[in-house]
Amino acid sequence: MNNPITDQVKKEARKLQRQLTEHNHRYHVLDDPVISDIEYDQLLQRLIEIEKEFPEFSTPDSPTKRVGASPLSAFEQATHSVPMLSLDNAFKDEDVIDFHKRCIKNLNQENLFYIAEPKLDGVAVELKYENGVLVQATTRGDGTTGELITQNVRTIRSVPLKLHEAKFEAPSLLEVRGEVIITRSDFDRLNKIRLENEESIFANPRNAAAGSLRQLDSKITATRPLDIFVYGTGIAQGISFQTQSQMLEALKEFGFPVNAHIKSGLSIESVLTFYKELEALRDSLAYEIDGMVIKVDDISFQRQLGEKIKSPRWAVAYKFPAMQKTTTIKDIIVQVGRTGILTPVAILEPVNVGGVVVSRATLHNEDEIKRKDIRIGDTILVMRAGDVIPKVVKIIESQRKENEVSFKMPSHCPVCHSKIQKTKLDKSIINKCVNASCQAQLKERIKHFVSKKAFDIEGLGKKIVDQLVDEGMLKSFSDVFLLEKEKLTGLDRLGEKSATNLIHSIEKSKKISLRRFVYALGIDHTGEQAAKLISERFLTLKEIMETSEEILKEIKGIGPETASAVTQFFSNLENKGIIKNITYSDVIITNDQPSYTEFQDNLFANKRIVLTGTLQTMTRSEAKKQLEKLGANITSSISAKTDFLIAGEKAGSKLAKARKFGIAILDETQLTALLKENV
Ligand code: IVH
């Protein structure tokens, strides 16, 4: 018998399930949420309550299933209906051309069109949907048999538990294949938390994804930042595709994340050009890729070409150079930084990592060396990620010969020999040389002073600064302006012409903006952005030197550490003398930023603005310039302090984040209108 109350509850449960599924997809796949996290959690909580009281209303595709189920004692095995093959590798253009020649010969075609996709560096999975509902998920395993990880995969927010049926009806059976990944930033965050909890850290995002997927307790998987991109299908009943591109379009319609850097309709020449483009993009992607997968786009051609035992004849993986390599540690030296902090650095047997020869890797600090048990003579795995300094991932224990030498932090500065001071910062011990006139610190301070974002003295490179300090020609910042051509000529690496050019760039650098000047001083906690914010608040250096910590703290974006470091720096007598000497060397400090007060009556004045997406009528840097003219502070990441997000086309996660924080969002039309109004 129907009970009107339970009918009502059932209706509510179904509505909540629908709403939550939609919000989840908007957030995790489209990057376009329309409700806040709190509102989402409230809806989810209500659904959890209903399903607890009326378990009969809970379905396998209910969003409540994403929190994890009861732990398993072991994984069950499952055989793939269609084997999950691997790919043949190509390492150079000729290998790809050979692949192309084989394809056109076998198909008896003049030419062929290809689709090229990033080769995602994660864990391959297969998701089985019966009548549109996710019923099973498996790992690739040995290609024939994998492990059942259904409960774990249900916790991945970007995996649809039910197919979207906006454009196509759900097929009776669809097996979808893809790669589970963890983004670089999520990986860093995950490892940071693991370190804080004294748990072992993951070597790379792929290991982290694999480890997270192989949890018997899916509640643990639910806490891991797993994501997915899909790239293919296994069995499909009730739907068919003519091309791989069509298949990807359909998968997108069904609600799956499909990678954005995919190109189709490519000739083999364009495939090779795209490979270069993708390689250039590699370091800037949010996730790791290790190559490009080239596929014959036409599926009937794929069928004709067929498969070998382990890999298809219609696809090839054009690999990028590896980002992790093994090498040995020849020595561990200690570097003294600008602020006196000692950093141990591993001197490596040079090795090519992802196209760059690496001969040094930072070891961060003493604790890190202890934690990873790094010794001189060890064989190690070294990693380069993006433009970050190479780092030692781990030692290869099986290569230990037991004649490796442990490292000990010196008790005295390796350069000036003064006693090292140990201080605690967060959980690590910092070793610091506190002798302000230490030559090593002086060298680093001067390098910073003349660097591109500071005085920008072209021709005064690191090696020349080292030489000039060693020769006693640079003892302080102001000595840079006393350098003479005659004395420079004859130094290593400096001929007459370079010396003339150097003197010329020193002269040119003497006219400097206030923000660059403040940055050049190398004050603790005062990077480019802080220097900019401070210089915008004051008209002259004198004003900054005389201001108080309280006033500095009032500047939006200036924290207490910077405020205190700046006032301490300027109250120090020695520093006052240094600044006096610089200004006596004919250095002219200009404040090209209109002053703080001049900015007050426009909408963008003193506002923190982030730009994202593609603009049509101007480039992002033009927009940045125009906004800066009006006194805006352009920052690169969204925080609660951001005032506006300017969102161009294809704005992604920043847009989602801005919505989450409730930050005002302007599109290009609004921006151009407001810029006009405010000029
Ligand atoms: S296609 C038969 N496409 O690479 C076709 N695979 O070495 C094989 N992979 O196990 C899969 N990104 O885990 C394909 N865009 C992509 C891929 C991709 C990563 C992985 C996948 C597969 C391995 C083959």
XYZ file of C-alpha atoms and ligand atoms in Angstrom:
703
model
C 0.000 0.000 0.000
C 1.224 3.462 -0.803
C 2.062 5.612 2.136
C 1.829 9.313 1.270
C 4.597 10.196 3.731
C 7.084 7.668 2.352
C 6.122 8.704 -1.177
C 6.991 12.243 -0.239
C 10.325 11.173 1.251
C 11.118 9.081 -1.808
C 10.395 12.071 -4.017
C 12.680 14.232 -1.893
C 15.456 11.599 -1.997
C 15.270 11.359 -5.780
C 15.305 15.136 -6.117
C 18.324 15.446 -3.836
C 20.133 12.678 -5.726
C 19.488 14.495 -9.003
C 20.526 17.884 -7.640
C 23.690 16.585 -5.978
C 24.730 14.679 -9.119
C 24.312 17.840 -11.165
C 26.231 20.036 -8.685
C 28.977 17.454 -8.426
C 29.439 17.370 -12.203
C 29.405 21.162 -12.412
C 32.083 21.384 -9.740
C 34.407 18.509 -10.646
C 34.048 18.215 -14.421
C 32.875 21.584 -15.719
C 34.666 23.748 -13.130
C 31.486 25.769 -12.977
C 29.687 25.339 -9.637
C 26.533 27.280 -8.904
C 26.236 26.590 -5.178
C 28.724 26.906 -2.330
C 30.465 23.945 -0.673
C 28.404 24.535 2.447
C 25.143 24.376 0.526
C 26.337 21.186 -1.188
C 27.224 19.615 2.159
C 23.825 20.538 3.583
C 22.006 18.844 0.699
C 24.256 15.789 0.999
C 23.707 15.584 4.744
C 19.956 15.622 4.256
C 20.196 12.812 1.677
C 22.438 10.748 3.981
C 19.830 11.088 6.734
C 16.996 9.990 4.447
C 18.927 7.024 3.064
C 19.865 5.940 6.577
C 16.241 5.894 7.659
C 14.913 4.523 4.351
C 17.690 2.330 2.897
C 15.291 1.232 0.173
C 15.616 4.703 -1.399
C 19.380 4.438 -1.697
C 20.562 3.463 -5.202
C 24.015 2.420 -6.451
C 24.332 5.758 -8.234
C 23.326 7.873 -5.237
C 25.872 10.639 -4.484
C 26.036 9.294 -0.909
C 28.028 6.362 -2.322
C 30.979 8.677 -2.865
C 31.964 8.722 0.795
C 33.169 5.107 0.738
C 31.713 1.777 1.814
C 32.702 -0.863 4.376
C 36.285 -2.085 4.028
C 37.103 -5.200 1.980
C 39.360 -7.998 3.167
C 40.850 -8.485 -0.305
C 40.226 -7.354 -3.874
C 38.271 -9.684 -6.117
C 39.543 -10.322 -9.624
C 37.616 -9.580 -12.791
C 38.392 -10.514 -16.389
C 38.095 -7.763 -18.997
C 35.657 -8.543 -21.794
C 38.033 -6.830 -24.216
C 41.705 -6.982 -23.152
C 43.191 -3.673 -21.986
C 46.207 -3.421 -24.245
C 49.327 -1.374 -23.823
C 50.972 0.778 -26.474
C 54.136 0.513 -28.534
C 56.508 3.358 -27.801
C 58.046 5.832 -30.226
C 61.022 7.901 -29.087
C 61.797 9.969 -32.173
C 60.038 11.438 -35.233
C 61.273 8.607 -37.463
C 59.541 6.029 -35.239
C 56.274 7.913 -35.775
C 56.841 8.155 -39.527
C 57.490 4.392 -39.586
C 54.221 3.846 -37.718
C 52.430 6.019 -40.292
C 54.018 4.132 -43.198
C 52.917 0.798 -41.725
C 49.352 2.091 -41.319
C 48.963 3.467 -44.853
C 50.538 0.331 -46.316
C 48.288 -2.061 -44.380
C 45.197 -0.042 -45.187
C 46.218 0.600 -48.753
C 45.530 4.323 -48.274
C 47.325 7.374 -49.679
C 46.957 9.241 -46.441
C 45.344 9.055 -43.021
C 43.951 11.339 -40.348
C 45.100 10.984 -36.791
C 43.920 12.095 -33.391
C 46.602 12.921 -30.837
C 46.027 12.988 -27.075
C 48.267 13.616 -24.084
C 49.538 10.359 -22.590
C 48.390 10.773 -19.028
C 50.728 9.478 -16.375
C 48.341 7.796 -13.979
C 46.562 4.497 -13.452
C 44.422 2.857 -16.144
C 40.898 1.840 -15.120
C 37.781 0.489 -16.749
C 34.314 1.627 -15.711
C 31.288 -0.480 -16.585
C 27.875 1.174 -17.002
C 24.737 -0.940 -17.294
C 21.753 1.045 -18.511
C 23.622 4.188 -17.610
C 24.558 3.234 -14.040
C 28.111 2.571 -12.866
C 28.102 -1.041 -11.695
C 31.739 -2.040 -11.755
C 35.238 -0.570 -11.914
C 38.461 -2.485 -12.454
C 42.167 -1.862 -12.664
C 44.013 -2.804 -15.844
C 45.946 -5.544 -14.041
C 47.843 -7.676 -16.525
C 45.562 -6.492 -19.340
C 43.380 -9.608 -19.198
C 42.404 -9.670 -15.539
C 42.248 -6.746 -13.158
C 41.058 -6.055 -9.627
C 37.579 -4.942 -8.699
C 37.839 -1.454 -7.235
C 34.235 -0.337 -7.672
C 33.782 1.130 -4.179
C 36.975 3.115 -4.538
C 36.167 4.507 -7.967
C 32.741 5.627 -6.773
C 34.520 8.077 -4.448
C 36.160 9.902 -7.386
C 34.059 13.010 -7.758
C 34.604 13.457 -11.486
C 33.438 9.911 -12.299
C 29.711 9.993 -13.120
C 27.828 7.386 -11.080
C 25.113 7.668 -13.704
C 25.545 8.723 -17.347
C 24.142 12.107 -18.358
C 21.496 11.647 -20.957
C 21.245 15.160 -22.345
C 22.168 14.292 -25.928
C 22.252 10.508 -26.126
C 20.217 7.901 -24.350
C 22.308 5.703 -22.059
C 23.399 2.545 -23.919
C 22.495 -0.829 -22.401
C 26.173 -1.517 -21.770
C 29.172 0.775 -21.954
C 32.704 0.146 -20.732
C 34.672 3.360 -20.445
C 38.444 3.434 -20.109
C 40.545 6.167 -18.704
C 43.393 7.222 -16.487
C 43.022 8.075 -12.824
C 45.383 10.905 -11.926
C 46.315 13.283 -9.129
C 47.255 16.836 -10.079
C 50.702 18.118 -9.134
C 49.326 20.621 -6.619
C 47.039 18.032 -4.998
C 50.010 15.675 -4.861
C 52.166 18.275 -3.090
C 49.356 18.982 -0.635
C 48.802 15.272 0.019
C 52.490 14.661 0.686
C 52.702 17.715 2.934
C 49.881 16.359 5.084
C 51.498 12.908 5.136
C 54.773 14.448 6.274
C 53.007 16.323 9.054
C 51.391 13.053 10.149
C 54.766 11.307 9.958
C 53.535 8.984 7.206
C 55.701 7.890 4.285
C 55.393 10.159 1.270
C 54.580 9.158 -2.310
C 57.366 9.350 -4.899
C 55.198 10.867 -7.629
C 51.542 11.585 -8.497
C 51.189 8.236 -10.310
C 52.276 6.247 -7.248
C 49.963 8.355 -5.108
C 47.046 7.616 -7.451
C 47.856 3.888 -7.548
C 48.250 3.693 -3.757
C 44.994 5.558 -3.224
C 43.053 3.318 -5.627
C 44.361 0.137 -4.007
C 42.900 0.841 -0.575
C 40.751 -1.922 0.875
C 38.967 0.777 2.847
C 37.249 3.046 0.339
C 36.751 5.675 3.059
C 40.501 6.294 2.803
C 40.260 6.565 -0.992
C 37.471 9.106 -0.511
C 39.949 11.422 1.270
C 42.429 11.318 -1.632
C 42.263 13.967 -4.398
C 41.743 11.543 -7.284
C 40.621 12.716 -10.688
C 40.117 11.069 -14.064
C 40.364 11.652 -17.810
C 38.744 9.109 -20.108
C 40.112 8.172 -23.524
C 38.372 5.082 -24.830
C 35.787 2.348 -24.574
C 35.714 -1.430 -24.197
C 32.397 -3.082 -25.023
C 29.640 -0.733 -26.158
C 26.128 -2.083 -26.724
C 23.432 0.247 -27.928
C 25.837 2.925 -29.171
C 28.532 3.006 -31.838
C 31.060 5.539 -33.052
C 32.706 6.084 -36.399
C 35.756 7.862 -35.119
C 37.746 8.189 -31.915
C 36.908 11.939 -31.937
C 33.199 11.119 -32.059
C 33.636 8.686 -29.200
C 35.347 11.336 -27.067
C 32.569 13.820 -27.871
C 29.967 11.276 -26.743
C 31.914 10.509 -23.548
C 31.963 14.230 -22.807
C 28.182 14.357 -23.323
C 27.793 11.442 -20.901
C 29.497 13.576 -18.256
C 33.108 12.337 -18.299
C 36.141 14.610 -18.145
C 37.938 14.414 -21.482
C 41.324 16.083 -21.751
C 41.333 19.557 -23.312
C 44.620 19.172 -25.215
C 43.410 16.762 -27.853
C 43.649 17.490 -31.584
C 42.023 15.553 -34.396
C 42.034 15.727 -38.188
C 45.841 15.741 -38.139
C 48.136 14.729 -40.961
C 51.255 12.926 -39.765
C 53.249 16.171 -40.210
C 50.777 18.054 -38.026
C 51.035 15.257 -35.459
C 54.764 15.969 -35.183
C 54.158 19.716 -34.843
C 51.550 19.089 -32.150
C 54.038 16.869 -30.298
C 56.408 19.855 -30.007
C 53.554 22.090 -28.837
C 52.492 19.567 -26.214
C 56.066 19.126 -25.048
C 56.370 22.900 -24.609
C 53.137 22.872 -22.628
C 54.111 19.880 -20.501
C 55.628 21.708 -17.545
C 52.711 24.116 -17.268
C 49.984 21.465 -17.130
C 48.335 20.817 -13.785
C 48.957 17.074 -14.109
C 51.793 14.906 -15.371
C 51.910 13.559 -18.887
C 54.682 11.378 -20.253
C 54.055 11.622 -23.965
C 51.463 11.794 -26.686
C 49.211 8.976 -27.884
C 48.695 9.014 -31.648
C 45.638 7.112 -32.851
C 44.173 6.444 -36.298
C 40.923 8.387 -35.924
C 38.656 6.240 -38.101
C 37.394 3.257 -36.098
C 36.758 1.025 -39.128
C 40.416 1.577 -40.053
C 41.364 0.705 -36.464
C 39.474 -2.590 -36.845
C 41.175 -3.342 -40.141
C 44.592 -2.702 -38.666
C 43.817 -4.874 -35.651
C 46.022 -5.737 -32.724
C 49.206 -7.582 -31.948
C 49.368 -9.640 -28.732
C 49.989 -6.732 -26.386
C 49.355 -3.576 -28.392
C 47.163 -2.226 -31.174
C 48.566 -1.521 -34.651
C 46.465 1.635 -34.908
C 48.053 3.602 -32.072
C 51.485 4.501 -30.777
C 52.789 6.349 -27.708
C 55.333 9.035 -28.640
C 57.145 9.364 -25.331
C 58.639 12.529 -23.833
C 62.064 12.340 -22.219
C 61.703 10.968 -18.669
C 61.358 13.493 -15.823
C 62.908 11.055 -13.329
C 66.276 9.407 -13.803
C 68.741 7.504 -11.668
C 72.233 8.806 -11.047
C 74.773 8.895 -8.216
C 75.636 11.460 -5.567
C 79.284 12.451 -5.936
C 79.273 14.857 -3.020
C 77.076 16.905 -0.730
C 78.036 20.547 -0.391
C 76.508 23.310 1.696
C 75.346 26.549 0.088
C 74.898 29.779 1.999
C 71.901 31.801 0.834
C 71.213 35.539 0.811
C 69.761 35.440 4.306
C 72.464 33.139 5.665
C 70.408 29.933 5.589
C 72.517 26.855 4.863
C 71.150 24.483 2.226
C 72.742 21.112 1.539
C 73.037 20.432 -2.191
C 73.780 17.090 -3.830
C 76.444 17.161 -6.535
C 75.356 14.563 -9.050
C 76.903 12.565 -11.819
C 75.372 14.703 -14.639
C 72.256 13.145 -16.141
C 69.731 14.237 -18.772
C 66.327 14.618 -17.128
C 63.455 15.534 -19.440
C 65.834 17.228 -21.889
C 67.877 19.193 -19.317
C 71.273 18.141 -17.969
C 71.065 18.030 -14.191
C 74.205 18.037 -12.062
C 72.866 19.348 -8.738
C 69.783 18.722 -6.657
C 68.631 20.524 -3.561
C 68.395 18.456 -0.404
C 66.443 21.242 1.375
C 67.694 20.730 4.920
C 69.307 18.355 7.368
C 65.989 16.722 8.316
C 65.220 15.843 4.722
C 68.602 14.113 4.375
C 67.949 12.134 7.550
C 64.411 11.244 6.549
C 65.445 9.966 3.128
C 68.705 8.519 4.522
C 70.728 10.125 1.727
C 74.477 9.444 1.737
C 77.406 10.431 -0.476
C 77.917 7.625 -3.028
C 74.241 6.650 -3.103
C 72.433 5.806 -6.313
C 69.336 7.947 -6.340
C 66.246 8.817 -8.329
C 66.350 12.488 -9.320
C 63.320 14.400 -10.494
C 62.712 17.628 -12.363
C 59.137 18.895 -12.247
C 58.433 21.960 -14.340
C 60.841 24.773 -13.668
C 61.384 23.710 -10.075
C 64.936 22.987 -8.891
C 65.714 19.273 -9.336
C 65.225 17.181 -6.223
C 66.192 13.763 -4.955
C 63.079 11.573 -4.903
C 64.621 8.622 -3.046
C 67.692 6.503 -2.761
C 67.825 3.148 -4.535
C 68.447 0.894 -1.569
C 69.239 -2.192 -3.621
C 72.297 -0.335 -4.985
C 73.795 0.304 -1.528
C 77.339 -0.965 -1.183
C 77.673 0.129 2.435
C 80.710 2.276 1.663
C 78.464 5.346 1.294
C 79.314 8.264 3.549
C 76.733 9.943 5.802
C 76.431 13.712 5.666
C 76.900 15.930 8.671
C 75.882 19.574 8.722
C 78.993 21.678 9.474
C 79.095 23.480 12.800
C 80.707 26.503 11.131
C 79.860 28.424 7.956
C 81.807 26.840 5.071
C 82.620 30.329 3.754
C 83.235 32.730 6.655
C 83.793 30.039 9.309
C 81.614 31.720 11.907
C 79.565 29.490 14.172
C 76.251 28.245 12.773
C 73.078 29.048 14.678
C 70.335 26.436 14.765
C 66.731 27.657 14.912
C 63.445 25.866 14.628
C 61.100 26.864 11.799
C 57.793 24.975 11.744
C 58.976 21.427 12.297
C 62.432 21.667 10.719
C 65.732 22.870 12.102
C 67.203 25.770 10.160
C 70.970 26.217 10.117
C 71.959 29.824 9.712
C 75.177 31.776 9.324
C 74.460 34.959 11.273
C 77.549 36.871 10.216
C 76.060 39.660 8.056
C 79.394 40.296 6.336
C 79.825 36.651 5.308
C 81.170 36.675 1.725
C 78.723 33.977 0.592
C 75.729 35.993 1.775
C 77.207 39.119 0.246
C 77.531 37.370 -3.124
C 73.914 36.195 -3.032
C 72.653 39.604 -1.884
C 74.476 41.333 -4.720
C 73.204 38.783 -7.249
C 69.689 39.571 -6.063
C 70.382 43.329 -6.132
C 71.442 43.282 -9.794
C 68.916 40.646 -10.943
C 66.312 41.166 -13.649
C 63.447 42.131 -11.342
C 65.676 44.440 -9.270
C 68.340 46.760 -10.784
C 68.341 44.610 -13.939
C 72.025 45.046 -14.757
C 72.630 43.097 -17.907
C 76.050 41.487 -18.106
C 76.552 41.226 -14.363
C 75.933 37.499 -14.137
C 76.411 35.195 -11.166
C 79.934 34.112 -12.062
C 81.116 37.704 -12.522
C 79.606 38.753 -9.176
C 81.436 35.840 -7.507
C 84.664 36.990 -9.110
C 84.201 40.643 -8.203
C 83.466 39.793 -4.569
C 86.468 37.443 -4.442
C 88.668 40.184 -5.913
C 87.447 42.590 -3.247
C 85.898 44.896 -5.845
C 82.378 44.474 -4.473
C 81.983 44.795 -0.729
C 78.593 46.439 -0.658
C 75.662 47.250 -2.965
C 76.932 50.720 -3.771
C 80.280 49.343 -5.001
C 78.369 48.168 -8.099
C 78.090 51.825 -9.148
C 81.816 52.459 -8.613
C 82.957 49.771 -11.046
C 85.267 51.138 -13.729
C 85.837 49.824 -17.189
C 89.617 49.679 -16.824
C 89.436 47.516 -13.723
C 86.828 45.219 -15.237
C 88.690 44.529 -18.458
C 90.920 41.578 -18.019
C 88.812 39.741 -15.462
C 87.887 36.194 -16.521
C 85.002 36.242 -18.983
C 85.241 40.013 -19.466
C 86.760 41.437 -22.614
C 86.888 45.119 -23.487
C 83.540 45.030 -25.288
C 81.682 43.233 -22.487
C 83.210 45.617 -19.939
C 81.994 48.617 -21.963
C 78.534 47.095 -22.233
C 78.473 46.354 -18.523
C 79.372 49.917 -17.583
C 76.637 51.080 -19.928
C 74.005 48.865 -18.295
C 75.124 49.985 -14.832
C 74.594 53.608 -15.889
C 71.204 52.744 -17.340
C 70.122 50.938 -14.172
C 70.631 54.038 -12.039
C 67.159 55.258 -12.856
C 64.988 52.791 -10.997
C 61.398 52.604 -9.834
C 60.675 52.595 -6.127
C 59.195 49.092 -6.225
C 62.257 47.611 -7.898
C 64.501 49.442 -5.440
C 62.638 48.084 -2.412
C 62.715 44.586 -3.897
C 66.453 44.876 -4.685
C 67.288 45.428 -1.014
C 66.418 41.780 -0.352
C 64.511 42.429 2.852
C 63.190 39.240 4.505
C 59.613 38.325 3.508
C 59.601 41.102 0.898
C 59.302 39.684 -2.581
C 58.265 41.381 -5.781
C 54.589 41.613 -4.847
C 55.151 42.998 -1.338
C 57.647 45.557 -2.675
C 55.066 46.619 -5.226
C 52.275 46.977 -2.676
C 54.461 49.011 -0.339
C 55.738 51.325 -3.082
C 52.196 51.962 -4.196
C 51.216 53.099 -0.744
C 54.020 55.670 -0.448
C 55.426 58.317 -2.714
C 59.091 58.159 -1.759
C 61.686 55.876 -0.216
C 61.960 58.331 2.667
C 58.291 57.803 3.505
C 58.751 54.045 3.554
C 61.838 54.367 5.749
C 59.932 56.462 8.237
C 56.686 54.535 8.362
C 55.557 52.270 11.194
C 54.804 48.583 11.359
C 51.129 49.422 11.999
C 50.751 51.482 8.836
C 52.480 48.798 6.776
C 50.163 46.156 8.185
C 47.181 48.178 7.015
C 48.209 47.686 3.393
C 46.087 44.975 1.846
C 48.329 42.033 1.079
C 51.082 42.928 3.562
C 51.283 40.472 6.442
C 52.748 41.021 9.927
C 56.031 39.244 9.063
C 56.724 41.579 6.130
C 55.671 44.661 8.087
C 58.024 43.762 10.903
C 60.923 42.815 8.583
C 60.612 46.085 6.644
C 60.603 48.325 9.724
C 63.463 46.367 11.276
C 65.479 46.650 8.085
C 65.067 50.399 7.807
C 65.717 51.071 11.470
C 69.079 49.311 11.292
C 71.886 51.897 11.205
C 74.094 49.842 8.941
C 71.274 49.475 6.412
C 70.642 53.213 6.556
C 74.285 53.738 5.646
C 74.049 51.265 2.771
C 71.008 53.072 1.344
C 72.715 56.452 1.716
C 75.704 55.162 -0.245
C 73.463 53.878 -3.034
C 71.647 57.172 -3.363
C 74.972 59.049 -3.302
C 75.943 57.056 -6.421
C 73.549 59.110 -8.568
C 70.805 56.518 -8.316
C 67.457 58.144 -9.026
C 64.414 56.485 -7.556
C 61.240 57.226 -9.453
C 57.748 56.312 -8.462
C 56.095 55.623 -11.769
C 53.032 54.286 -10.003
C 50.574 57.112 -9.525
C 50.372 57.577 -5.795
C 47.899 55.816 -3.537
C 45.718 58.874 -3.130
C 45.472 59.505 -6.848
C 43.896 56.110 -7.269
C 41.112 56.467 -4.822
C 38.179 57.308 -7.033
C 38.104 54.474 -9.520
C 36.603 51.045 -9.192
C 39.861 49.135 -9.593
C 42.077 51.302 -7.348
C 43.953 49.231 -4.779
C 41.891 46.180 -5.633
C 43.315 42.683 -5.902
C 42.472 41.329 -9.306
C 43.086 37.977 -10.959
C 42.868 37.469 -14.737
C 41.969 34.108 -16.224
C 40.831 32.586 -19.524
C 41.288 33.999 -23.016
C 40.301 37.566 -23.803
C 39.201 38.419 -27.327
C 39.853 42.153 -27.678
C 43.180 42.361 -25.845
C 45.853 40.103 -24.432
C 45.940 39.340 -20.724
C 49.118 41.376 -20.336
C 47.470 44.390 -22.003
C 44.528 44.067 -19.628
C 46.987 43.781 -16.746
C 48.771 46.966 -17.825
C 45.550 48.948 -18.134
C 44.320 47.765 -14.756
C 47.644 48.503 -13.117
C 47.475 52.027 -14.499
C 44.283 52.416 -12.507
C 46.013 51.210 -9.366
C 44.926 47.567 -9.355
C 47.145 44.854 -7.947
C 47.185 41.927 -10.328
C 47.831 38.650 -8.583
C 48.057 35.161 -9.991
C 45.972 33.122 -7.604
C 42.548 33.479 -6.082
C 42.286 33.895 -2.341
C 39.610 35.178 -0.018
C 41.267 38.598 -0.370
C 40.740 38.801 -4.150
C 38.345 41.591 -5.122
C 37.638 40.749 -8.765
C 38.156 37.907 -11.159
C 38.278 38.884 -14.816
C 37.152 35.760 -16.610
C 37.788 35.403 -20.321
C 36.746 32.434 -22.385
C 37.555 28.927 -21.207
C 38.129 30.137 -17.649
C 38.672 27.012 -15.554
C 39.422 26.285 -11.934
C 40.034 29.931 -10.993
C 36.473 30.724 -11.973
C 35.215 27.856 -9.849
C 37.314 29.010 -6.914
C 36.171 32.627 -7.279
C 32.562 31.480 -7.179
C 33.321 29.428 -4.101
C 34.688 32.509 -2.334
C 31.853 34.687 -3.633
C 34.279 36.990 -5.461
C 32.925 39.484 -8.010
C 33.397 38.161 -11.543
C 33.622 40.373 -14.617
C 33.500 39.136 -18.173
C 35.349 40.844 -21.007
C 32.450 43.083 -22.043
C 32.032 44.353 -18.493
C 35.764 44.832 -18.163
C 36.131 46.881 -21.343
C 33.108 49.009 -20.419
C 34.494 49.680 -16.937
C 37.975 50.385 -18.240
C 36.503 53.004 -20.566
C 34.502 54.559 -17.755
C 37.462 54.709 -15.425
C 40.170 56.063 -17.709
S 44.791 4.408 -25.370
C 44.795 0.250 -26.971
N 45.059 6.905 -24.657
O 48.903 4.318 -21.596
C 44.900 1.680 -26.578
N 46.117 5.227 -23.351
O 50.835 2.245 -22.566
C 45.547 1.857 -25.274
N 47.333 6.092 -21.411
O 47.361 1.457 -20.327
C 45.067 2.962 -24.500
N 46.865 8.209 -21.740
O 46.942 3.641 -19.134
C 45.371 5.631 -24.375
N 45.212 9.162 -24.098
C 45.495 7.877 -23.835
C 46.281 7.512 -22.728
C 46.575 6.163 -22.529
C 47.478 7.340 -20.955
C 47.923 4.889 -20.782
C 46.937 3.802 -20.509
C 47.492 2.564 -21.145
C 48.915 2.931 -21.355
C 49.457 2.201 -22.557
